PDB file of C-alpha atoms in Angstrom:
ATOM      1  CA  UNK A   1       4.363  -5.672 -20.403  1.00 46.00           C
ATOM      2  CA  UNK A   2       7.180  -3.148 -20.259  1.00 51.00           C
ATOM      3  CA  UNK A   3       6.316   0.451 -19.450  1.00 58.00           C
ATOM      4  CA  UNK A   4       2.720   0.424 -20.694  1.00 90.00           C
ATOM      5  CA  UNK A   5       1.339   1.714 -17.411  1.00 95.00           C
ATOM      6  CA  UNK A   6       0.784   5.114 -15.854  1.00 97.00           C
ATOM      7  CA  UNK A   7       0.917   6.178 -12.215  1.00 98.00           C
ATOM      8  CA  UNK A   8      -1.425   8.959 -11.128  1.00 97.00           C
ATOM      9  CA  UNK A   9      -3.336  10.287  -8.138  1.00 97.00           C
ATOM     10  CA  UNK A  10      -6.668   8.622  -7.544  1.00 97.00           C
ATOM     11  CA  UNK A  11      -9.937  10.542  -7.705  1.00 96.00           C
ATOM     12  CA  UNK A  12     -13.359   9.576  -6.419  1.00 94.00           C
ATOM     13  CA  UNK A  13     -14.232   8.650 -10.012  1.00 96.00           C
ATOM     14  CA  UNK A  14     -11.896   5.667  -9.497  1.00 97.00           C
ATOM     15  CA  UNK A  15     -13.951   4.246  -6.613  1.00 96.00           C
ATOM     16  CA  UNK A  16     -15.628   1.435  -8.552  1.00 96.00           C
ATOM     17  CA  UNK A  17     -12.391   0.331 -10.221  1.00 96.00           C
ATOM     18  CA  UNK A  18     -10.503   0.425  -6.916  1.00 96.00           C
ATOM     19  CA  UNK A  19     -13.160  -1.818  -5.359  1.00 94.00           C
ATOM     20  CA  UNK A  20     -12.849  -4.253  -8.273  1.00 94.00           C
ATOM     21  CA  UNK A  21      -9.046  -4.169  -8.036  1.00 95.00           C
ATOM     22  CA  UNK A  22      -9.037  -4.812  -4.294  1.00 93.00           C
ATOM     23  CA  UNK A  23     -11.428  -7.758  -4.578  1.00 93.00           C
ATOM     24  CA  UNK A  24      -9.284  -9.240  -7.350  1.00 94.00           C
ATOM     25  CA  UNK A  25      -6.126  -8.928  -5.225  1.00 92.00           C
ATOM     26  CA  UNK A  26      -7.876 -10.509  -2.219  1.00 90.00           C
ATOM     27  CA  UNK A  27      -8.835 -13.482  -4.405  1.00 90.00           C
ATOM     28  CA  UNK A  28      -5.368 -13.809  -5.988  1.00 92.00           C
ATOM     29  CA  UNK A  29      -3.359 -13.449  -2.773  1.00 85.00           C
ATOM     30  CA  UNK A  30      -5.608 -14.130   0.208  1.00 79.00           C
ATOM     31  CA  UNK A  31      -2.719 -14.547   2.669  1.00 79.00           C
ATOM     32  CA  UNK A  32      -0.853 -11.258   2.243  1.00 80.00           C
ATOM     33  CA  UNK A  33      -3.327  -8.899   3.889  1.00 83.00           C
ATOM     34  CA  UNK A  34      -5.208  -8.820   7.166  1.00 81.00           C
ATOM     35  CA  UNK A  35      -8.654  -8.453   5.634  1.00 79.00           C
ATOM     36  CA  UNK A  36     -10.440 -11.332   3.961  1.00 77.00           C
ATOM     37  CA  UNK A  37     -12.605 -11.113   0.866  1.00 80.00           C
ATOM     38  CA  UNK A  38     -15.683 -11.759   3.004  1.00 81.00           C
ATOM     39  CA  UNK A  39     -14.806  -8.832   5.284  1.00 84.00           C
ATOM     40  CA  UNK A  40     -14.199  -6.376   2.444  1.00 89.00           C
ATOM     41  CA  UNK A  41     -17.541  -4.834   1.562  1.00 83.00           C
ATOM     42  CA  UNK A  42     -17.453  -1.033   1.505  1.00 86.00           C
ATOM     43  CA  UNK A  43     -20.205   0.775  -0.347  1.00 88.00           C
ATOM     44  CA  UNK A  44     -19.331   2.961  -3.312  1.00 88.00           C
ATOM     45  CA  UNK A  45     -19.914   6.059  -1.164  1.00 91.00           C
ATOM     46  CA  UNK A  46     -17.637   4.703   1.582  1.00 92.00           C
ATOM     47  CA  UNK A  47     -14.945   4.049  -1.008  1.00 91.00           C
ATOM     48  CA  UNK A  48     -15.269   7.620  -2.307  1.00 93.00           C
ATOM     49  CA  UNK A  49     -14.902   8.934   1.257  1.00 93.00           C
ATOM     50  CA  UNK A  50     -11.787   6.800   1.726  1.00 92.00           C
ATOM     51  CA  UNK A  51     -10.333   8.131  -1.528  1.00 93.00           C
ATOM     52  CA  UNK A  52     -11.058  11.740  -0.554  1.00 92.00           C
ATOM     53  CA  UNK A  53      -9.527  11.241   2.909  1.00 91.00           C
ATOM     54  CA  UNK A  54      -6.138  11.061   1.209  1.00 90.00           C
ATOM     55  CA  UNK A  55      -6.419  14.635  -0.089  1.00 86.00           C
ATOM     56  CA  UNK A  56      -5.435  16.248   3.219  1.00 85.00           C
ATOM     57  CA  UNK A  57      -3.754  13.486   5.205  1.00 88.00           C
ATOM     58  CA  UNK A  58      -1.893  11.490   2.611  1.00 94.00           C
ATOM     59  CA  UNK A  59      -1.607  10.251  -0.922  1.00 97.00           C
ATOM     60  CA  UNK A  60      -3.525   7.688  -2.956  1.00 97.00           C
ATOM     61  CA  UNK A  61      -1.929   6.520  -6.184  1.00 98.00           C
ATOM     62  CA  UNK A  62      -3.234   4.180  -8.848  1.00 98.00           C
ATOM     63  CA  UNK A  63      -1.394   2.305 -11.564  1.00 98.00           C
ATOM     64  CA  UNK A  64      -3.328   1.935 -14.810  1.00 97.00           C
ATOM     65  CA  UNK A  65      -2.961  -0.216 -17.894  1.00 96.00           C
ATOM     66  CA  UNK A  66      -5.313   0.630 -20.764  1.00 94.00           C
ATOM     67  CA  UNK A  67      -7.451   2.780 -18.411  1.00 94.00           C
ATOM     68  CA  UNK A  68      -7.861  -0.153 -15.988  1.00 96.00           C
ATOM     69  CA  UNK A  69      -6.599   0.133 -12.404  1.00 98.00           C
ATOM     70  CA  UNK A  70      -4.177  -2.713 -11.727  1.00 97.00           C
ATOM     71  CA  UNK A  71      -2.325  -1.338  -8.689  1.00 97.00           C
ATOM     72  CA  UNK A  72      -2.835   1.062  -5.789  1.00 98.00           C
ATOM     73  CA  UNK A  73      -0.744   2.647  -3.064  1.00 98.00           C
ATOM     74  CA  UNK A  74      -2.388   4.287  -0.064  1.00 97.00           C
ATOM     75  CA  UNK A  75      -0.397   6.475   2.346  1.00 98.00           C
ATOM     76  CA  UNK A  76      -1.903   8.167   5.399  1.00 96.00           C
ATOM     77  CA  UNK A  77      -0.176  10.538   7.785  1.00 95.00           C
ATOM     78  CA  UNK A  78      -1.151  10.194  11.406  1.00 92.00           C
ATOM     79  CA  UNK A  79      -3.709  12.816  12.499  1.00 92.00           C
ATOM     80  CA  UNK A  80      -2.176  12.876  16.003  1.00 94.00           C
ATOM     81  CA  UNK A  81       0.156  15.816  16.670  1.00 94.00           C
ATOM     82  CA  UNK A  82       3.001  13.784  18.182  1.00 96.00           C
ATOM     83  CA  UNK A  83       2.803  11.217  15.387  1.00 93.00           C
ATOM     84  CA  UNK A  84       2.003  13.578  12.518  1.00 93.00           C
ATOM     85  CA  UNK A  85       5.550  13.475  11.114  1.00 95.00           C
ATOM     86  CA  UNK A  86       5.063   9.892   9.976  1.00 95.00           C
ATOM     87  CA  UNK A  87       2.599   7.732   8.139  1.00 96.00           C
ATOM     88  CA  UNK A  88       2.009   4.232   6.911  1.00 97.00           C
ATOM     89  CA  UNK A  89       1.388   2.892   3.445  1.00 97.00           C
ATOM     90  CA  UNK A  90      -0.116  -0.182   1.907  1.00 96.00           C
ATOM     91  CA  UNK A  91       0.146  -1.305  -1.681  1.00 97.00           C
ATOM     92  CA  UNK A  92      -1.225  -3.944  -4.019  1.00 95.00           C
ATOM     93  CA  UNK A  93      -0.591  -4.929  -7.626  1.00 96.00           C
ATOM     94  CA  UNK A  94      -2.633  -7.526  -9.468  1.00 96.00           C
ATOM     95  CA  UNK A  95      -0.742 -10.778  -9.943  1.00 93.00           C
ATOM     96  CA  UNK A  96      -0.890 -10.624 -13.737  1.00 94.00           C
ATOM     97  CA  UNK A  97       1.070  -7.358 -13.628  1.00 94.00           C
ATOM     98  CA  UNK A  98       3.551  -8.268 -10.865  1.00 92.00           C
ATOM     99  CA  UNK A  99       7.312  -8.214 -11.509  1.00 91.00           C
ATOM    100  CA  UNK A 100       7.031  -5.418 -14.065  1.00 92.00           C
ATOM    101  CA  UNK A 101       8.289  -2.539 -11.906  1.00 95.00           C
ATOM    102  CA  UNK A 102       4.826  -1.232 -11.032  1.00 97.00           C
ATOM    103  CA  UNK A 103       5.300  -1.641  -7.279  1.00 96.00           C
ATOM    104  CA  UNK A 104       8.692   0.072  -7.500  1.00 97.00           C
ATOM    105  CA  UNK A 105       7.163   2.925  -9.492  1.00 98.00           C
ATOM    106  CA  UNK A 106       4.340   3.397  -6.991  1.00 98.00           C
ATOM    107  CA  UNK A 107       6.783   3.539  -4.065  1.00 98.00           C
ATOM    108  CA  UNK A 108       9.194   5.846  -5.895  1.00 98.00           C
ATOM    109  CA  UNK A 109       6.298   8.200  -6.615  1.00 98.00           C
ATOM    110  CA  UNK A 110       5.375   8.123  -2.909  1.00 98.00           C
ATOM    111  CA  UNK A 111       8.978   8.871  -1.916  1.00 97.00           C
ATOM    112  CA  UNK A 112       9.214  11.758  -4.399  1.00 96.00           C
ATOM    113  CA  UNK A 113       5.953  13.220  -3.099  1.00 96.00           C
ATOM    114  CA  UNK A 114       7.069  12.770   0.527  1.00 96.00           C
ATOM    115  CA  UNK A 115      10.237  14.759  -0.120  1.00 95.00           C
ATOM    116  CA  UNK A 116       8.079  17.716  -1.209  1.00 94.00           C
ATOM    117  CA  UNK A 117       5.710  17.526   1.767  1.00 92.00           C
ATOM    118  CA  UNK A 118       7.373  19.057   4.818  1.00 92.00           C
ATOM    119  CA  UNK A 119       5.147  17.069   7.171  1.00 93.00           C
ATOM    120  CA  UNK A 120       6.608  13.706   6.141  1.00 96.00           C
ATOM    121  CA  UNK A 121       9.754  12.582   7.945  1.00 96.00           C
ATOM    122  CA  UNK A 122       9.186   8.837   8.090  1.00 97.00           C
ATOM    123  CA  UNK A 123       7.283   6.292   6.016  1.00 98.00           C
ATOM    124  CA  UNK A 124       6.365   2.941   7.526  1.00 98.00           C
ATOM    125  CA  UNK A 125       4.668  -0.229   6.372  1.00 98.00           C
ATOM    126  CA  UNK A 126       3.650  -3.608   7.668  1.00 97.00           C
ATOM    127  CA  UNK A 127       4.192  -6.745   5.611  1.00 97.00           C
ATOM    128  CA  UNK A 128       3.426 -10.372   6.377  1.00 95.00           C
ATOM    129  CA  UNK A 129       6.476 -12.598   6.691  1.00 96.00           C
ATOM    130  CA  UNK A 130       5.284 -14.841   3.833  1.00 93.00           C
ATOM    131  CA  UNK A 131       5.336 -11.980   1.321  1.00 94.00           C
ATOM    132  CA  UNK A 132       8.967 -12.412   0.288  1.00 94.00           C
ATOM    133  CA  UNK A 133       8.573 -10.590  -3.025  1.00 93.00           C
ATOM    134  CA  UNK A 134       7.305  -7.452  -1.267  1.00 95.00           C
ATOM    135  CA  UNK A 135       9.967  -7.634   1.464  1.00 97.00           C
ATOM    136  CA  UNK A 136      12.666  -7.832  -1.199  1.00 97.00           C
ATOM    137  CA  UNK A 137      11.214  -4.786  -2.983  1.00 97.00           C
ATOM    138  CA  UNK A 138      10.998  -2.726   0.200  1.00 98.00           C
ATOM    139  CA  UNK A 139      14.601  -3.524   1.127  1.00 98.00           C
ATOM    140  CA  UNK A 140      15.743  -2.679  -2.403  1.00 98.00           C
ATOM    141  CA  UNK A 141      14.122   0.750  -2.032  1.00 98.00           C
ATOM    142  CA  UNK A 142      15.824   1.465   1.294  1.00 97.00           C
ATOM    143  CA  UNK A 143      13.244   0.343   3.842  1.00 98.00           C
ATOM    144  CA  UNK A 144      14.637  -1.435   6.890  1.00 98.00           C
ATOM    145  CA  UNK A 145      13.024  -3.805   9.346  1.00 98.00           C
ATOM    146  CA  UNK A 146      12.222  -2.197  12.696  1.00 98.00           C
ATOM    147  CA  UNK A 147      10.614  -5.179  14.339  1.00 98.00           C
ATOM    148  CA  UNK A 148       8.176  -8.056  14.186  1.00 98.00           C
ATOM    149  CA  UNK A 149       4.902  -8.941  15.756  1.00 97.00           C
ATOM    150  CA  UNK A 150       5.388 -12.691  16.253  1.00 97.00           C
ATOM    151  CA  UNK A 151       2.462 -14.890  15.216  1.00 95.00           C
ATOM    152  CA  UNK A 152       0.409 -11.738  14.655  1.00 94.00           C
ATOM    153  CA  UNK A 153      -1.591 -13.259  11.809  1.00 91.00           C
ATOM    154  CA  UNK A 154      -3.552 -16.472  12.206  1.00 91.00           C
ATOM    155  CA  UNK A 155      -4.259 -18.127   8.875  1.00 88.00           C
ATOM    156  CA  UNK A 156      -5.576 -21.424  10.173  1.00 81.00           C
ATOM    157  CA  UNK A 157      -5.776 -23.516  13.331  1.00 82.00           C
ATOM    158  CA  UNK A 158      -2.001 -23.906  13.758  1.00 90.00           C
ATOM    159  CA  UNK A 159      -0.705 -21.643  10.999  1.00 91.00           C
ATOM    160  CA  UNK A 160       0.632 -18.214  11.898  1.00 94.00           C
ATOM    161  CA  UNK A 161       2.646 -15.452  10.249  1.00 94.00           C
ATOM    162  CA  UNK A 162       4.769 -12.676  11.685  1.00 96.00           C
ATOM    163  CA  UNK A 163       3.850  -9.093  10.823  1.00 96.00           C
ATOM    164  CA  UNK A 164       7.045  -7.224   9.932  1.00 98.00           C
ATOM    165  CA  UNK A 165       7.291  -3.473  10.498  1.00 98.00           C
ATOM    166  CA  UNK A 166       9.592  -1.657   8.064  1.00 98.00           C
ATOM    167  CA  UNK A 167      10.345   2.028   7.584  1.00 98.00           C
ATOM    168  CA  UNK A 168      12.385   4.605   5.746  1.00 98.00           C
ATOM    169  CA  UNK A 169      13.331   8.070   6.952  1.00 97.00           C
ATOM    170  CA  UNK A 170      12.744  10.850   4.460  1.00 95.00           C
ATOM    171  CA  UNK A 171      14.777  13.375   6.457  1.00 74.00           C
ATOM    172  CA  UNK A 172      17.875  12.748   8.529  1.00 50.00           C
ATOM    173  CA  UNK A 173      17.015  11.332  11.938  1.00 46.00           C
TER     174      UNK A 173
END
């Protein structure tokens, strides 16, 4: 696929495509996120509200190929005063477009934006222990493991995953 994608800020006009993207990712990789396909059912208006919530307290990026959203990155700063220097992000890329640098590009765009926003000192994420591809990417981009929630995710009767917390400081700590 090469570099035939663009990264840009999401707008509420992207709501329908973001919903489609998220459902596709939940079908393709049902065990890498806490929400199940059956639990994901926001209305179009709720999705627009979620998109707009990023305007003041974060950043929402989309990756597009041929005007189709194939990846998203959502970053929210904490609204609490004592925690407002940090935020958490989540990201997804459709399987068909994985391993093409899109995830790296989304995170690099987040990091570049964070360096220009004086509020952001620390970026965190949570990743399931079975998502080795994502863990490798995060480490490659300078994120380090801070801890684990053991058996935090229950996939089946006797099948559990750890939830790994990783972070990167944007300013010197």
